[in-house]
Each structure stands twice: as structure tokens, then as C-alpha cells.
């Protein structure tokens, strides 16, 4: 039962689910007279995902330095590919919940929404370790990148009025259906496989490791 629950939770951070949801969220922001807010959201998301792609390429192709924070806690943990699920869920659920909290009419909701998002993101991160997809260090690195990206979005939009987006039962139903399909059929995402292939092509012969050595002096490549 624990394995089934972990598998269901981990799919909530899948790019197969969050990419279309992010596109829908940006469209909703744009249509509700919040084009600057939509652009800031897309910029923060692009920075997050771009940083993850770079780190994954370097990690798979050349190796990354050991995780620099809390070395005693993560001693012996592999640190090859920071968790994309953790990063994507942190920036998406964190940004959406915090922005929604701005418009909440009750103080309870203004507190509960961000706390619920934090609990969900941490659960997704823990599930990545539970299903043996990532180490604790890789999950924490992903959470840090996603969390910083969410904070960047919220800081850059601090003077923007949060749009009143009405919850859509159709969107909730589509999300539930997408999650059910992922749990039943498995995650069809080919992102990680594509990054591994690109990292192999761009490794030592492609000059990636030489460039990475200048940026990450302690890399193992």
C-alpha cells in the first residue's frame, strides 16, 4: 500500500501532468488581464526548468560536485541528477498556492493554502526517495531550485494584483483523470531519457565536461 501511495504521489510532480497544467495556468493569468503576471510566471518556470536541464546534463555527462549543504546528513548519498519532480512541484504548487492566498477572503485560507502546498511538495519529494528514483540530496537540490524560482516569481509580482481565478470543475476533473492515467499506465515522460542521451552525446567529446569543469571546479568529470 505504501508503494502504491508513493507511486500516486510521485506522479503529482511529473512533467506529463505539470507541463499542461502550467500552460493552462499561464493562459488563465493572461486571459484575466494579467499578461505581465503570466510572463513573470513563464520566466520563473523557464529559469527553474532551464537550471534543472543544465544540472542534469552535467550530472549525467560529467558528474557533479558533492552536495555542499549538510554534508553529514547526506554523506554517502549519490548526487548525479537533481530531482525534476521536486523542482517542478515546488515552483508550480508553491507559486499557485501563494498567489491564490493573496485573494483569499479568510485569514485561515491565506495560511492554509501555502501550508498545504508545502506539505504536498514535501510529500512528492519524499516519494521520489521512496520509489528509489532519487537520493535525499538530489531531492533537496530540486526543492531548493524550485523554491527559489517560486520566490522569484512572487517577489517580481509583489506589486501586481492577484487575479480572481474561479476554480473550474472541468480542470479538476482533467487533473484527476490525468493522474489516474499516469498511475494506471505509468509516466510516459521521456524527458529524463532524452537528457541522458544528450548528456552522453555532449560529454567529454562534446566539450561539456571541459565547460562544466570551469563552472563547477569540484566536478567529478
Short mmCIF file of C-alpha atoms in Angstrom, two decimals:
data_model
loop_
_atom_site.label_atom_id
_atom_site.label_comp_id
_atom_site.label_asym_id
_atom_site.label_seq_id
_atom_site.Cartn_x
_atom_site.Cartn_y
_atom_site.Cartn_z
CA UNK A 1 0.00 0.00 0.00
CA UNK A 2 2.86 2.36 0.81
CA UNK A 3 4.43 1.68 -2.58
CA UNK A 4 1.11 2.38 -4.32
CA UNK A 5 0.63 5.60 -2.39
CA UNK A 6 4.20 6.72 -3.14
CA UNK A 7 3.68 5.96 -6.82
CA UNK A 8 0.48 8.02 -6.92
CA UNK A 9 2.02 10.94 -5.03
CA UNK A 10 5.17 10.99 -7.15
CA UNK A 11 3.09 11.40 -10.34
CA UNK A 12 1.80 14.72 -8.99
CA UNK A 13 5.25 16.11 -9.77
CA UNK A 14 5.52 14.56 -13.23
CA UNK A 15 6.20 16.84 -16.17
CA UNK A 16 3.50 14.92 -18.05
CA UNK A 17 0.98 16.43 -15.63
CA UNK A 18 2.57 19.75 -14.70
CA UNK A 19 3.55 20.97 -18.18
CA UNK A 20 -0.07 21.13 -19.43
CA UNK A 21 -1.23 22.49 -16.06
CA UNK A 22 1.43 25.22 -16.24
CA UNK A 23 0.30 26.13 -19.75
CA UNK A 24 -3.32 26.30 -18.58
CA UNK A 25 -2.32 28.44 -15.60
CA UNK A 26 -0.36 30.88 -17.78
CA UNK A 27 -3.33 31.09 -20.18
CA UNK A 28 -5.73 31.75 -17.31
CA UNK A 29 -3.49 34.54 -15.98
CA UNK A 30 -3.24 36.08 -19.45
CA UNK A 31 -6.98 35.96 -20.14
CA UNK A 32 -7.81 37.61 -16.81
CA UNK A 33 -5.99 40.82 -17.81
CA UNK A 34 -2.76 39.72 -16.16
CA UNK A 35 -0.37 39.44 -19.11
CA UNK A 36 2.64 40.77 -17.10
CA UNK A 37 1.88 38.24 -14.37
CA UNK A 38 1.68 35.43 -16.92
CA UNK A 39 5.02 36.46 -18.41
CA UNK A 40 6.66 36.58 -14.98
CA UNK A 41 5.30 33.13 -14.23
CA UNK A 42 6.65 31.73 -17.51
CA UNK A 43 10.02 33.38 -16.87
CA UNK A 44 10.33 31.89 -13.37
CA UNK A 45 9.26 28.48 -14.69
CA UNK A 46 11.74 28.69 -17.57
CA UNK A 47 14.59 29.59 -15.22
CA UNK A 48 13.72 26.67 -12.96
CA UNK A 49 13.45 24.09 -15.72
CA UNK A 50 16.47 25.51 -17.54
CA UNK A 51 18.63 25.21 -14.44
CA UNK A 52 17.42 21.64 -13.94
CA UNK A 53 18.25 20.66 -17.53
CA UNK A 54 21.77 22.11 -17.23
CA UNK A 55 22.44 20.35 -13.92
CA UNK A 56 21.08 17.05 -15.23
CA UNK A 57 23.18 17.29 -18.39
CA UNK A 58 26.33 17.97 -16.40
CA UNK A 59 25.47 15.34 -13.80
CA UNK A 60 24.78 12.55 -16.27
CA UNK A 61 27.55 13.52 -18.66
CA UNK A 62 30.38 14.56 -16.35
CA UNK A 63 29.35 14.28 -12.71
CA UNK A 64 28.52 16.99 -10.19
CA UNK A 65 30.42 18.02 -7.05
CA UNK A 66 29.14 16.51 -3.82
CA UNK A 67 26.05 18.24 -2.42
CA UNK A 68 27.54 21.19 -0.50
CA UNK A 69 24.85 21.63 2.18
CA UNK A 70 24.51 19.50 5.31
CA UNK A 71 27.34 17.10 4.35
CA UNK A 72 26.88 14.99 7.47
CA UNK A 73 23.17 14.48 6.70
CA UNK A 74 23.70 13.44 3.08
CA UNK A 75 27.03 11.64 3.48
CA UNK A 76 27.15 8.76 1.03
CA UNK A 77 24.12 9.92 -0.97
CA UNK A 78 24.53 9.87 -4.72
CA UNK A 79 24.35 13.30 -6.32
CA UNK A 80 24.05 12.90 -10.07
CA UNK A 81 20.70 14.26 -11.19
CA UNK A 82 18.72 16.72 -9.02
CA UNK A 83 15.06 15.78 -8.82
CA UNK A 84 12.99 17.42 -11.55
CA UNK A 85 9.77 16.26 -9.89
CA UNK A 86 10.76 18.08 -6.69
CA UNK A 87 11.77 21.25 -8.53
CA UNK A 88 8.72 21.37 -10.82
CA UNK A 89 6.26 20.68 -8.00
CA UNK A 90 7.89 23.32 -5.77
CA UNK A 91 7.70 26.09 -8.37
CA UNK A 92 4.21 25.14 -9.61
CA UNK A 93 2.30 24.33 -6.42
CA UNK A 94 4.23 26.94 -4.44
CA UNK A 95 3.52 29.75 -6.89
CA UNK A 96 -0.13 28.84 -7.48
CA UNK A 97 -0.95 28.45 -3.79
CA UNK A 98 0.82 31.64 -2.70
CA UNK A 99 -0.85 33.69 -5.43
CA UNK A 100 -4.23 32.22 -4.57
CA UNK A 101 -3.65 33.06 -0.90
CA UNK A 102 -3.36 36.76 -1.79
CA UNK A 103 -7.01 36.77 -2.83
CA UNK A 104 -8.30 34.53 -0.06
CA UNK A 105 -11.07 36.25 1.84
CA UNK A 106 -10.38 34.48 5.11
CA UNK A 107 -7.21 34.56 7.16
CA UNK A 108 -7.46 30.81 7.59
CA UNK A 109 -7.21 30.23 3.83
CA UNK A 110 -4.30 32.66 3.50
CA UNK A 111 -2.37 30.43 5.88
CA UNK A 112 -3.77 27.03 4.90
CA UNK A 113 -3.17 27.24 1.15
CA UNK A 114 0.62 27.75 1.30
CA UNK A 115 0.94 25.19 4.11
CA UNK A 116 -0.98 22.62 2.08
CA UNK A 117 1.29 23.29 -0.90
CA UNK A 118 4.41 22.86 1.24
CA UNK A 119 3.06 19.56 2.60
CA UNK A 120 2.28 18.33 -0.92
CA UNK A 121 5.67 19.32 -2.31
CA UNK A 122 7.50 17.64 0.58
CA UNK A 123 5.39 14.51 0.08
CA UNK A 124 6.31 14.45 -3.62
CA UNK A 125 9.98 14.87 -2.72
CA UNK A 126 9.80 12.05 -0.17
CA UNK A 127 8.05 9.82 -2.71
CA UNK A 128 11.00 10.21 -5.10
CA UNK A 129 13.24 8.69 -2.45
CA UNK A 130 10.62 6.03 -1.61
CA UNK A 131 10.42 4.83 -5.22
CA UNK A 132 14.25 4.86 -5.46
CA UNK A 133 14.24 7.46 -8.23
CA UNK A 134 16.49 9.91 -6.37
CA UNK A 135 18.59 10.27 -3.26
CA UNK A 136 17.76 12.65 -0.45
CA UNK A 137 20.47 15.06 -1.62
CA UNK A 138 19.07 15.11 -5.16
CA UNK A 139 15.56 15.80 -3.85
CA UNK A 140 16.73 18.63 -1.60
CA UNK A 141 18.64 20.20 -4.50
CA UNK A 142 15.50 20.07 -6.65
CA UNK A 143 13.37 21.56 -3.87
CA UNK A 144 15.85 24.42 -3.45
CA UNK A 145 15.85 25.28 -7.16
CA UNK A 146 12.06 25.10 -7.43
CA UNK A 147 11.54 27.00 -4.19
CA UNK A 148 13.89 29.80 -5.22
CA UNK A 149 12.12 30.05 -8.59
CA UNK A 150 8.75 30.34 -6.85
CA UNK A 151 10.12 33.04 -4.55
CA UNK A 152 11.49 34.90 -7.59
CA UNK A 153 8.05 34.84 -9.21
CA UNK A 154 6.30 36.02 -6.04
CA UNK A 155 8.86 38.77 -5.43
CA UNK A 156 8.70 40.03 -9.02
CA UNK A 157 4.89 40.09 -8.89
CA UNK A 158 4.59 41.59 -5.41
CA UNK A 159 3.02 44.79 -6.79
CA UNK A 160 0.62 43.01 -9.14
CA UNK A 161 -2.96 42.46 -8.11
CA UNK A 162 -3.68 38.76 -7.96
CA UNK A 163 -6.41 37.85 -10.47
CA UNK A 164 -9.55 36.18 -9.23
CA UNK A 165 -9.42 32.81 -10.94
CA UNK A 166 -12.52 30.75 -10.36
CA UNK A 167 -11.90 27.07 -9.63
CA UNK A 168 -13.01 25.04 -12.64
CA UNK A 169 -14.63 21.64 -12.10
CA UNK A 170 -13.52 20.74 -15.61
CA UNK A 171 -9.90 21.47 -14.74
CA UNK A 172 -10.14 19.49 -11.52
CA UNK A 173 -11.68 16.60 -13.42
CA UNK A 174 -8.97 16.73 -16.10
CA UNK A 175 -6.25 16.74 -13.44
CA UNK A 176 -7.84 13.76 -11.67
CA UNK A 177 -8.16 11.88 -14.97
CA UNK A 178 -4.55 12.66 -15.92
CA UNK A 179 -3.30 11.47 -12.55
CA UNK A 180 -5.38 8.27 -12.80
CA UNK A 181 -3.91 7.55 -16.25
CA UNK A 182 -0.37 8.13 -15.00
CA UNK A 183 -0.90 5.78 -12.06
CA UNK A 184 -2.51 3.12 -14.23
CA UNK A 185 -0.27 3.26 -17.31
CA UNK A 186 2.91 4.73 -15.86
CA UNK A 187 4.60 8.03 -16.60
CA UNK A 188 5.15 8.37 -20.37
CA UNK A 189 7.58 11.24 -19.89
CA UNK A 190 10.73 10.83 -21.99
CA UNK A 191 12.46 13.90 -20.58
CA UNK A 192 14.96 12.07 -18.36
CA UNK A 193 15.84 9.60 -21.10
CA UNK A 194 16.36 12.40 -23.60
CA UNK A 195 18.61 14.29 -21.17
CA UNK A 196 20.68 11.14 -20.55
CA UNK A 197 21.11 10.67 -24.30
CA UNK A 198 22.07 14.32 -24.80
CA UNK A 199 24.49 14.19 -21.86
CA UNK A 200 26.19 11.15 -23.41
CA UNK A 201 26.50 12.96 -26.75
CA UNK A 202 27.77 16.19 -25.18
CA UNK A 203 30.05 14.60 -22.58
CA UNK A 204 33.82 14.60 -22.82
CA UNK A 205 33.92 14.54 -26.63
CA UNK A 206 31.34 17.32 -26.96
CA UNK A 207 33.21 19.69 -24.64
CA UNK A 208 30.52 19.69 -21.96
CA UNK A 209 32.82 18.36 -19.26
CA UNK A 210 35.52 20.91 -20.02
CA UNK A 211 33.00 23.72 -19.71
CA UNK A 212 31.49 22.16 -16.58
CA UNK A 213 34.94 21.95 -15.02
CA UNK A 214 35.26 25.72 -15.26
CA UNK A 215 31.83 26.33 -13.72
CA UNK A 216 31.98 23.52 -11.14
CA UNK A 217 35.66 23.22 -10.16
CA UNK A 218 34.93 20.20 -7.98
CA UNK A 219 33.02 18.19 -10.57
CA UNK A 220 33.93 14.53 -10.92
CA UNK A 221 34.09 14.53 -14.72
#
